[in-house]
Coordinates of C-alpha atoms and ligand atoms in Angstrom, one line a residue:
X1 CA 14.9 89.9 87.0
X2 CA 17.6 91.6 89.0
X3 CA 18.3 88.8 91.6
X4 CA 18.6 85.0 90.9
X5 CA 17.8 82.6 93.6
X6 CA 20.8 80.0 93.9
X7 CA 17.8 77.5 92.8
X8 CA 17.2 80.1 89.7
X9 CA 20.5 79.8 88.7
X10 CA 21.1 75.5 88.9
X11 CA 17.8 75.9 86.6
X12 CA 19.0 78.4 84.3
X13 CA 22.1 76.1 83.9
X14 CA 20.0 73.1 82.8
X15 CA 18.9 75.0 79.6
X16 CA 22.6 75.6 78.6
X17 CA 23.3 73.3 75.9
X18 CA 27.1 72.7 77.3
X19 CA 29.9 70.5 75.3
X20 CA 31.6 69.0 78.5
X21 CA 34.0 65.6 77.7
X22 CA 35.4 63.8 80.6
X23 CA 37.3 60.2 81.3
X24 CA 36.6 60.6 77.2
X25 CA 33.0 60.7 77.1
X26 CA 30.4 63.4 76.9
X27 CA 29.0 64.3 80.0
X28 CA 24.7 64.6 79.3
X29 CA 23.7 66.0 82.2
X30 CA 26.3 68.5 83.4
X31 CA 24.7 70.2 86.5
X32 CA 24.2 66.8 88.8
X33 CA 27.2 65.0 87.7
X34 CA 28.6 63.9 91.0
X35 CA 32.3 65.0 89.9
X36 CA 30.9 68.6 88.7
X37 CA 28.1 69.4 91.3
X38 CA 30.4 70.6 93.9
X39 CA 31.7 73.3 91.7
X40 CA 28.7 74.3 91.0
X41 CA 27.2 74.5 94.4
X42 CA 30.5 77.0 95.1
X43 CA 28.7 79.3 92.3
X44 CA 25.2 79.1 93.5
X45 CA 26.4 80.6 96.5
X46 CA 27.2 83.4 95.5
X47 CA 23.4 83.7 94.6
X48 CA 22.3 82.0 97.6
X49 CA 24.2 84.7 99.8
X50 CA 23.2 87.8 97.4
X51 CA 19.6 87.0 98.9
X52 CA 20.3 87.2 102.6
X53 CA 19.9 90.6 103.9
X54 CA 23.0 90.6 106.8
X55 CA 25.4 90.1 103.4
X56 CA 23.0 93.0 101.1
X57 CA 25.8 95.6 101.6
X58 CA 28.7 93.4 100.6
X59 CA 27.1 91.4 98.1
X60 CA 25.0 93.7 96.1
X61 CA 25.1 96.6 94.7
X62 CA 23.6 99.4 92.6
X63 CA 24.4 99.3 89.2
X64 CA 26.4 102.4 87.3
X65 CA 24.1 101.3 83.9
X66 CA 20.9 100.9 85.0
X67 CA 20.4 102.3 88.5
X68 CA 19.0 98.7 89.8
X69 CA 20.3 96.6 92.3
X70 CA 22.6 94.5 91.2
X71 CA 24.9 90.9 92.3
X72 CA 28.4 92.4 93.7
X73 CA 29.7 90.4 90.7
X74 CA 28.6 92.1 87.8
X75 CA 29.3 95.5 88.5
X76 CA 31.6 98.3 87.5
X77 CA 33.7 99.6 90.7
X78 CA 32.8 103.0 91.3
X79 CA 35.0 103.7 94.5
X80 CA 37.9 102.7 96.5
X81 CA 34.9 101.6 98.8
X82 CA 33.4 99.4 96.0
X83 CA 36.8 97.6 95.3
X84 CA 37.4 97.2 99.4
X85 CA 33.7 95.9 99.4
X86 CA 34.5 92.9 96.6
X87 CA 37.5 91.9 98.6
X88 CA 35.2 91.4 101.6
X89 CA 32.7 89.7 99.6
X90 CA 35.4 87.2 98.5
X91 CA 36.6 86.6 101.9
X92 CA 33.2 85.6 103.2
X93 CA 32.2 83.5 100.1
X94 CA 36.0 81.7 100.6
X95 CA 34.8 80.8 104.4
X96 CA 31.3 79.8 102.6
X97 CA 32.7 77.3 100.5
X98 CA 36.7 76.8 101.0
X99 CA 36.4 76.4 97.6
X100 CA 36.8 78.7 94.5
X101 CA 33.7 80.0 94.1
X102 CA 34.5 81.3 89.9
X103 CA 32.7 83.9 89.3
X104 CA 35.6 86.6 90.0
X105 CA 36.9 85.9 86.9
X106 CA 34.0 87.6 85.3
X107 CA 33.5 90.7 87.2
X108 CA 37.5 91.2 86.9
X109 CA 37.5 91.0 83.1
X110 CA 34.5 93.0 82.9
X111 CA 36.4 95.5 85.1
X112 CA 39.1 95.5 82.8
X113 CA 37.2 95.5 79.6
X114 CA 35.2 98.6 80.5
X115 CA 38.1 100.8 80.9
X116 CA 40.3 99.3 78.3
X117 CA 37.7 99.9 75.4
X118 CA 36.9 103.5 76.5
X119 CA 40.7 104.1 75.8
X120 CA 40.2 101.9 72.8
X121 CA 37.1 103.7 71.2
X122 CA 39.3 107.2 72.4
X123 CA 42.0 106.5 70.0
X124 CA 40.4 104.7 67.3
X125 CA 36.6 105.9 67.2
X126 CA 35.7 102.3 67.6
X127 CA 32.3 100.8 69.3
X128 CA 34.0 98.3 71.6
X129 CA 32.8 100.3 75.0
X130 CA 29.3 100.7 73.3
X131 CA 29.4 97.0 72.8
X132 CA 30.9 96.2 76.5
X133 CA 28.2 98.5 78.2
X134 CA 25.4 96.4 76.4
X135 CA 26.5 93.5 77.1
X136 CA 27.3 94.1 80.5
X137 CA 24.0 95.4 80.8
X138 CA 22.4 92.5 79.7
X139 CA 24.3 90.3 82.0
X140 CA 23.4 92.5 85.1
X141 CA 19.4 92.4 84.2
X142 CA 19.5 88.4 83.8
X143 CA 22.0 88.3 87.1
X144 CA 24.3 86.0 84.7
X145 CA 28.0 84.2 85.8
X146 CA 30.2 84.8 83.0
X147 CA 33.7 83.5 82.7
X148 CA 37.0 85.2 82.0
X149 CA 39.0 83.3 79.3
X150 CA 43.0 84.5 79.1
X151 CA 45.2 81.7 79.6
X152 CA 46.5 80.6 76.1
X153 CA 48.5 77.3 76.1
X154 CA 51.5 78.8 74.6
X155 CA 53.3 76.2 72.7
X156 CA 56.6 77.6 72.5
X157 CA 56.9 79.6 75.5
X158 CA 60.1 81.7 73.5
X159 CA 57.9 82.0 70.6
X160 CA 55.7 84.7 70.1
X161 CA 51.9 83.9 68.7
X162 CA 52.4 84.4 65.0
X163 CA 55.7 82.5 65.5
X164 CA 54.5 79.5 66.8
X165 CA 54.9 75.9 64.8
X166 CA 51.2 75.7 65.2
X167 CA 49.4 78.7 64.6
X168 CA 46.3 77.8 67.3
X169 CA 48.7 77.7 70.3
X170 CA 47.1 81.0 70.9
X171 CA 43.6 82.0 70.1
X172 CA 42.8 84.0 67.1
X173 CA 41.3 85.3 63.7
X174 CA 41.1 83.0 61.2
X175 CA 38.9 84.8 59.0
X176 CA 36.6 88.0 58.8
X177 CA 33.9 88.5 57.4
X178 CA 31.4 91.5 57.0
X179 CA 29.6 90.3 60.0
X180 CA 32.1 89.5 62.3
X181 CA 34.7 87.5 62.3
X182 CA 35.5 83.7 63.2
X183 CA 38.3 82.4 65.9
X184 CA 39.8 79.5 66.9
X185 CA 42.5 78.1 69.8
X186 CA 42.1 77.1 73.4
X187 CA 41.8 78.8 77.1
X188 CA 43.1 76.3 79.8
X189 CA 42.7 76.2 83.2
X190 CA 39.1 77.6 83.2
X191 CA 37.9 77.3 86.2
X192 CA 34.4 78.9 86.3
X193 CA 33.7 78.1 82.2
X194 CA 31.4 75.1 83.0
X195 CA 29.5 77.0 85.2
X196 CA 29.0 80.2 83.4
X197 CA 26.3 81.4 80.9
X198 CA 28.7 83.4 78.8
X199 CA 32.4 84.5 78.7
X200 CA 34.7 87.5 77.9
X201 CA 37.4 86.1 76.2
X202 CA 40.7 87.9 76.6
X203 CA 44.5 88.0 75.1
X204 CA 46.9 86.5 77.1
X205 CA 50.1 88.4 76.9
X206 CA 51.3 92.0 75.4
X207 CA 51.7 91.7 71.6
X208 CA 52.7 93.4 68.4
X209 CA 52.2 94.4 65.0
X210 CA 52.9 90.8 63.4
X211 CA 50.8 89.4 66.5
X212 CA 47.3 91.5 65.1
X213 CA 45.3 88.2 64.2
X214 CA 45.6 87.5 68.0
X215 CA 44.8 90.6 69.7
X216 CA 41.3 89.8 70.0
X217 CA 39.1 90.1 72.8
X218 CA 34.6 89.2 72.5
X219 CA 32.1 87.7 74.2
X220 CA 30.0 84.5 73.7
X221 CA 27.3 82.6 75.4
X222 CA 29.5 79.1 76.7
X223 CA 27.7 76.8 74.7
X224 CA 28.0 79.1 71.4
X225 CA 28.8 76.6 68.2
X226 CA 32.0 75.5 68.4
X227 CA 32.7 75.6 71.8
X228 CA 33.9 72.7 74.2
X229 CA 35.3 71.5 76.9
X230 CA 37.3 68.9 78.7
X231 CA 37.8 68.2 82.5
X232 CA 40.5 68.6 83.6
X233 CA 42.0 65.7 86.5
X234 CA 42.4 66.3 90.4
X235 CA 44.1 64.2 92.7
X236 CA 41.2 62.3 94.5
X237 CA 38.4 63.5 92.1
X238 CA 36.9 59.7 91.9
X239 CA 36.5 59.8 96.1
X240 CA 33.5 61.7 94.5
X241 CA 32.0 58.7 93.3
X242 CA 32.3 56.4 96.3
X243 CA 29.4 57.0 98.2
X244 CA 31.9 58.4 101.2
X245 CA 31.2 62.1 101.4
X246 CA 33.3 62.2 104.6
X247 CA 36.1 61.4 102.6
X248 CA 36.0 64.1 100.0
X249 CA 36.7 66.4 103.3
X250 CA 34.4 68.9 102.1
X251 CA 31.0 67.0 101.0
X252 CA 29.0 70.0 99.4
X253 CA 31.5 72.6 97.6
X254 CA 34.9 72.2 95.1
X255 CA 36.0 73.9 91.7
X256 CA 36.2 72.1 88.3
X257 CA 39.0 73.7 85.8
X258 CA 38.8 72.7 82.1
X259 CA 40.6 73.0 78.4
X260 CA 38.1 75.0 76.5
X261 CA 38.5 74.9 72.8
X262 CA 37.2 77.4 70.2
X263 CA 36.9 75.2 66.9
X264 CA 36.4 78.1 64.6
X265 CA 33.7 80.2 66.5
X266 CA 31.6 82.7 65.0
X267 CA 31.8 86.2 66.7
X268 CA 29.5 88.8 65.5
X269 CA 30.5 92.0 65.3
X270 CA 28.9 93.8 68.2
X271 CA 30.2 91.4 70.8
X272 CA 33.8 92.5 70.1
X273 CA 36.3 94.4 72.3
X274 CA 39.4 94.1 70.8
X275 CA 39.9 93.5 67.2
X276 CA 43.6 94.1 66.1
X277 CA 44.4 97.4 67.8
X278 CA 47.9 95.0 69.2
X279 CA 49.0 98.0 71.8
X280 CA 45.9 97.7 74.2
X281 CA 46.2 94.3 74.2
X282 CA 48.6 94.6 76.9
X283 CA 46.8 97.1 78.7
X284 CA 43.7 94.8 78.4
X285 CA 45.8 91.7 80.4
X286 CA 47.9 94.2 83.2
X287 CA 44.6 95.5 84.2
X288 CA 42.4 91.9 84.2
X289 CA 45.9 90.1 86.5
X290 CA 45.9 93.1 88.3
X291 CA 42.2 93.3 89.4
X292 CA 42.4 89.2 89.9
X293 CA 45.8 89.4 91.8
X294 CA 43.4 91.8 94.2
X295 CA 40.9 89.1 94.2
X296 CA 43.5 86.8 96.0
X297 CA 43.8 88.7 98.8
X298 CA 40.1 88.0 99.7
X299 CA 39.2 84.1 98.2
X300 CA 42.4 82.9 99.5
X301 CA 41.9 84.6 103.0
X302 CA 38.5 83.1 103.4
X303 CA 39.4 79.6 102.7
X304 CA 42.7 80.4 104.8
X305 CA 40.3 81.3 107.7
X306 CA 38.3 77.8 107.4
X307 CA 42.3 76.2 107.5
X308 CA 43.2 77.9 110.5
X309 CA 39.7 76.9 112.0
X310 CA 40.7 72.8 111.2
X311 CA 43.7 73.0 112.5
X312 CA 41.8 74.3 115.7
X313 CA 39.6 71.6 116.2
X314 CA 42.2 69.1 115.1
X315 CA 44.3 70.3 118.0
X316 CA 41.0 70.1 120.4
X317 CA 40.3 66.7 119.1
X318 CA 43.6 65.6 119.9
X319 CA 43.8 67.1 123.2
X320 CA 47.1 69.4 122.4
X321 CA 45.5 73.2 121.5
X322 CA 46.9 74.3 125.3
X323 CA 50.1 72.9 124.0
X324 CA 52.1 76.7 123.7
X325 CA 53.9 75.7 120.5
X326 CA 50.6 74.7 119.0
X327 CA 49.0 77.9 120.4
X328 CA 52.2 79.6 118.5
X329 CA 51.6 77.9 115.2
X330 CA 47.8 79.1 115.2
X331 CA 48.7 82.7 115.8
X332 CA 51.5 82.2 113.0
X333 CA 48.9 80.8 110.2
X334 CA 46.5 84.0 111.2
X335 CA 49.4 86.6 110.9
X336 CA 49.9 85.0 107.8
X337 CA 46.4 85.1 106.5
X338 CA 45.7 88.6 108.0
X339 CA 48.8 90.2 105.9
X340 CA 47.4 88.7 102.9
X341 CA 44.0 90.1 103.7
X342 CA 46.1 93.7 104.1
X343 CA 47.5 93.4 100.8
X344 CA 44.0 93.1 99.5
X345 CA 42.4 95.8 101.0
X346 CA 45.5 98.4 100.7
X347 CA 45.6 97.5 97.0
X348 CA 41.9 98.5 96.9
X349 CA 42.3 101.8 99.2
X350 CA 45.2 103.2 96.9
X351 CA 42.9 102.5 93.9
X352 CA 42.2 105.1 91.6
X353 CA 39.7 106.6 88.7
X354 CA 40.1 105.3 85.0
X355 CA 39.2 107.6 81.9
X356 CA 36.3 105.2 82.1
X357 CA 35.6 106.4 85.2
X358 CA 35.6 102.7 87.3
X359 CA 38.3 102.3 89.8
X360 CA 41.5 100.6 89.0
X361 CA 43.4 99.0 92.5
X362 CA 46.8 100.2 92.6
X363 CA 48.7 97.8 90.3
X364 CA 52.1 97.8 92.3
X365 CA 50.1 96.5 95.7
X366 CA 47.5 94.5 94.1
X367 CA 50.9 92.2 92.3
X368 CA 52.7 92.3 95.9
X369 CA 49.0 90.7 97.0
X370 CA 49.3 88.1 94.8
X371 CA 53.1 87.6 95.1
X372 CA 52.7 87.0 98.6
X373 CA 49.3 84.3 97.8
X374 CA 52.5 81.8 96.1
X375 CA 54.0 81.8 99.1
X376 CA 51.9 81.9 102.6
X377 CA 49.4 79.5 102.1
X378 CA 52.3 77.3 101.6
X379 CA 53.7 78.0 105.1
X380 CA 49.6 78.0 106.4
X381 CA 49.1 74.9 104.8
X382 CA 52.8 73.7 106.3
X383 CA 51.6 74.5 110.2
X384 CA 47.8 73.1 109.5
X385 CA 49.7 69.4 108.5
X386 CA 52.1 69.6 111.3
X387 CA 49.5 70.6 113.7
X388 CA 46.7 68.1 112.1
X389 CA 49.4 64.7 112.5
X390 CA 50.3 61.9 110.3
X391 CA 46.0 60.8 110.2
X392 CA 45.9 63.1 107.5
X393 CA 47.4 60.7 105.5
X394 CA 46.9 57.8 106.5
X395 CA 43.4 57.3 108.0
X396 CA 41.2 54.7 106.8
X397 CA 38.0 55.5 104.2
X398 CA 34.7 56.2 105.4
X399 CA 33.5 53.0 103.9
X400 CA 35.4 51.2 106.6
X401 CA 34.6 53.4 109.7
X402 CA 31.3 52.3 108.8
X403 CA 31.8 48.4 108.1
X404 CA 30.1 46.4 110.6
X405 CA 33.2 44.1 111.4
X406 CA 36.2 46.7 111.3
X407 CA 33.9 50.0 112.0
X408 CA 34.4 49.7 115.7
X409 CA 38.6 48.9 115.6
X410 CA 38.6 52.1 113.1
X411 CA 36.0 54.0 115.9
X412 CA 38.3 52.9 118.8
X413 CA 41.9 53.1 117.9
X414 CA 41.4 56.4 116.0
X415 CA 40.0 58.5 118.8
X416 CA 41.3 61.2 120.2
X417 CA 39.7 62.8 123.0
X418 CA 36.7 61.3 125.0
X419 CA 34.2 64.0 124.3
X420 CA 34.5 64.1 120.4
X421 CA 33.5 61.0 118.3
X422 CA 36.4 59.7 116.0
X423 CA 34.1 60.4 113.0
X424 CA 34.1 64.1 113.5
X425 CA 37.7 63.9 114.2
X426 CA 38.2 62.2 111.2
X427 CA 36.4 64.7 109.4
X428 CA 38.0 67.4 110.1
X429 CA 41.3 65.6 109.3
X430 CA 39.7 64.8 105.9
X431 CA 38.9 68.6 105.5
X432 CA 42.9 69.8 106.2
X433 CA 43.9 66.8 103.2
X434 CA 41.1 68.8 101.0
X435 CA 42.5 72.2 101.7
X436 CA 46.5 71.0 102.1
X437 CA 47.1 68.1 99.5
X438 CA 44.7 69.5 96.6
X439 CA 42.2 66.4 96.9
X440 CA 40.2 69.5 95.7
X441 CA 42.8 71.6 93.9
X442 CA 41.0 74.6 92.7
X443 CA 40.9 76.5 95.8
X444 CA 43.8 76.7 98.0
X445 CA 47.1 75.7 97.5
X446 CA 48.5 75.4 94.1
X447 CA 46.0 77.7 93.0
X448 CA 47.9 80.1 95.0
X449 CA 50.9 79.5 93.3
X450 CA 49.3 80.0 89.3
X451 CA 46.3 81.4 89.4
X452 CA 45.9 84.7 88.4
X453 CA 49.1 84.3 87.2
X454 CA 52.9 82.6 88.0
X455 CA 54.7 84.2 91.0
X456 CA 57.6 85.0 88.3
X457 CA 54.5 87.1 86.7
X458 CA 54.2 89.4 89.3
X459 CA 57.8 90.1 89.6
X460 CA 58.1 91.6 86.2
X461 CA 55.3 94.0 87.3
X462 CA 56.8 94.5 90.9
X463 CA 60.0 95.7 88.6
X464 CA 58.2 98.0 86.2
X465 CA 56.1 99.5 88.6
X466 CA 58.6 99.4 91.7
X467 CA 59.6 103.2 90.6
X468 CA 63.6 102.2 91.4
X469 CA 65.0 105.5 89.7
X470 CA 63.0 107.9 92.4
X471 CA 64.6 105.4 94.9
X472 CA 67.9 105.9 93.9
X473 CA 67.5 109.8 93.6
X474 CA 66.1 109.1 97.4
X475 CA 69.4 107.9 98.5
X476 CA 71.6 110.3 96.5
X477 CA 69.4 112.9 98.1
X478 CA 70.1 111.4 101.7
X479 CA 73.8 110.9 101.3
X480 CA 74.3 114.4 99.3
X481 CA 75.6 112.6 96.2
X482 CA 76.2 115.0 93.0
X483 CA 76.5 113.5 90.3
Ligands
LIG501 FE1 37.5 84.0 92.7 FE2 39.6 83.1 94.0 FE3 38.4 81.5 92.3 FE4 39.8 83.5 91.4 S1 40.6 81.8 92.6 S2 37.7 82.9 90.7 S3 39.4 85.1 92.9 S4 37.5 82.3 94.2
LIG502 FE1 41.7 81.3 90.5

């Protein structure tokens, strides 16, 4: 089976046998829990579309392995085409869902994997890209969503991992055996885990000699022994539960993060990647927040685009959109979203050819992508809630648009224009809260800030890769300096 169906995939997700705790108790049947659904659904899209021949081009492709067609996300850039192509697909699946859709995360760490344990297995004469290639190859026949585990909670932020007061604040070996070896720690913030047959796990920052135990890198199915996980909280993720759709803003997609823990996990030895060798563990985590800082410039853009469109119709619905400063705003929030949309793609044209022989994006471009996400869906999301008016916050619930006695106060005092009902208009209002105040934060704005990494992140690599020497020898050259 090359291609899954979106209804393969909810199916294939039934016979996972997931470890999911929320509101402290175990979740039984994770795939139709009303809070979990919607972050699902954003998944199964990326199925659903994979099957509709106008999206073929951008969201399949034929795989470098096995020579069959393959979903977009499970294969191996081979061109500065392919890596312009995923940043497409991302767009449109963002204006699909206006959601995080997850399974990014997978196809960057494979990415990253792939040409990190050629290098590897170059050095060392290890088996790690042997392992990667059949593993990846089994993930492309089944058409599986895997995960991308790197976030570490950290403890002691100015402690290194073998320094910290509890040695689990970052995952890692605690024993080996002929076999394999065993782990245990945490990923947080895991956004596509629940929905995922299997993971790469990852390290989360460059390390050394003393840090060997914890330069580890494998893969797993998600429900492996051991494994679970606990929801994490969103503002507004009980709305879910009301029997008010309308007021979720968007009824049918959203994105579920959770703490994963790995309480001592058994990995045997030919799903490992990284196993000690502490100097590629850096290389490993660059090239995974590089490829994923890429990935911004097309989710992000997508969902951007389905702002933009809400502030629109919220200006139609209140009769202002032929007001010029509102006109102005709207052209603002799409320069905005189309510069991010540049960074993406000119991070992917620049890319270039690993030893592995996948394409890498260019690393300087791909950070100034992402460094650029923490800051102008801020600004978007700032003219969408000027433009949209105080209703966003304050507008009564479904529940009572509908109520027999107040329904028709709520229908008649909240309309704006005679041609558009106030429940549409009310709608669309609830969609900007969605997007703007994070009643569904994994997706838009704070995600913008964190994901794939803190802005202060991509300044370090902005400084190392920046090139400021040749810069300087630029402007002694100009000003006929001699030193
Ligand atoms: Fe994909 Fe964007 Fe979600 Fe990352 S934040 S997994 S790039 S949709
Ligand atoms: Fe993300």
């Amino acid at each position: 089976m090359a291609l899954m169906t979106g209804e393969q995939y909810i199916e294939s997700m039934r016979k996972l046998n997931l470890q999911v705790y929320m509101f402290g108790k175990k979740v039984e049947n994770v795939v139709d829990d009303p809070i979990l659904r919607p972050s699902l659904n954003s998944v199964r899209m990326t199925y659903d579309l994979a099957q509709k021949p106008e999206y073929e081009d951008l969201m399949t492709a034929t795989s470098s392995l096995t020579g069959e067609k393959i979903n977009r996300f499970t294969h191996i850039h081979q061109s500065t085409q392919d890596l312009m192509n995923k940043v497409k697909m991302q767009r449109l699946l963002g204006q699909k869902t206006a959601a995080c859709f997850q399974r990014c995360v997978g196809m960057d760490a494979s990415n990253a994997v792939f040409s990190t344990t050629y290098e590897i297995d170059q050095k060392y004469g290890t088996h790690y890209h042997e392992n990667f290639k059949k593993f990846l190859t089994r993930v492309q026949q089944n058409d599986f969503t895997v995960d991308g585990a790197m976030t570490d909670p950290k403890g002691d932020r100015s402690k290194a991992p073998h320094a910290q007061d509890d040695p689990d604040m970052y995952l890692h070996v605690v024993e080996r055996r002929p076999d394999g070896v065993v782990v245990r720690g945490a990923k947080a913030h895991q956004t596509g885990f629940i929905n995922s047959h299997e993971v790469i796990v990852m390290p989360t920052i460059s390390m050394r000699e003393a840090d060997k135990d914890y330069a580890i890198s494998f893969c797993c199915p998600t429900d492996a022994e051991g494994i679970f996980m606990i929801v994490g909280r969103q503002s507004c993720d009980t709305r879910k539960l009301e029997g008010a759709p309308m007021d979720t803003g968007n009824p049918e997609f959203g994105g579920t993060e959770a703490l994963v823990i790995f309480d001592n996990v058994f990995i045997p030895n030919d799903q490992i990647f990284l196993n000690g060798e502490v100097e590629f563990a850096g290389m490993m985590v660059e090239r995974f927040a590089g490829y994923h800082r890429q990935s911004y410039g097309g989710c992000k853009v997508g969902v951007g685009d389905v702002l933009i469109g809400a502030a629109a119709l919220a200006a139609d619905y209140n009769g202002c959109s032929s007001a010029s400063h509102i006109k102005d705003k709207i052209i603002e929030m799409q320069h905005l979203n189309e510069t991010l949309f540049g960074c993406g793609i000119a991070c992917s044209a620049l890319g270039t050819k690993t030893k592995a022989g996948n394409y890498l994006i260019d690393m300087l471009l791909a950070n100034v992508c992402k460094q650029n996400v923490t800051r102008f869906p801020y600004e978007i999301v700032r003219l969408a809630e000027d433009i949209a008016g105080g209703l966003v916050v304050t507008a009564p619930s479904e529940i009572d648009l509908r109520d027999s006695k107040i329904g028709p106060y709520v229908d008649k005092y909240l309309k704006g224009i005679s041609a558009v009902s106030t429940e549409n208009r009310l709608k669309v209002l609830r969609l900007i809260e969605n997007l703007c105040l994070g009643t569904a934060a994994v997706g838009y704005r704070t995600e913008s800030m964190h994901g794939a990494g803190s802005p202060q992140a991509q300044r370090i690599m902005i400084s190392r890769q920046g090139n400021l020497e040749m810069k300087k020898n630029l402007a002694k050259a100009i000003a006929h300096i001699e030193e």
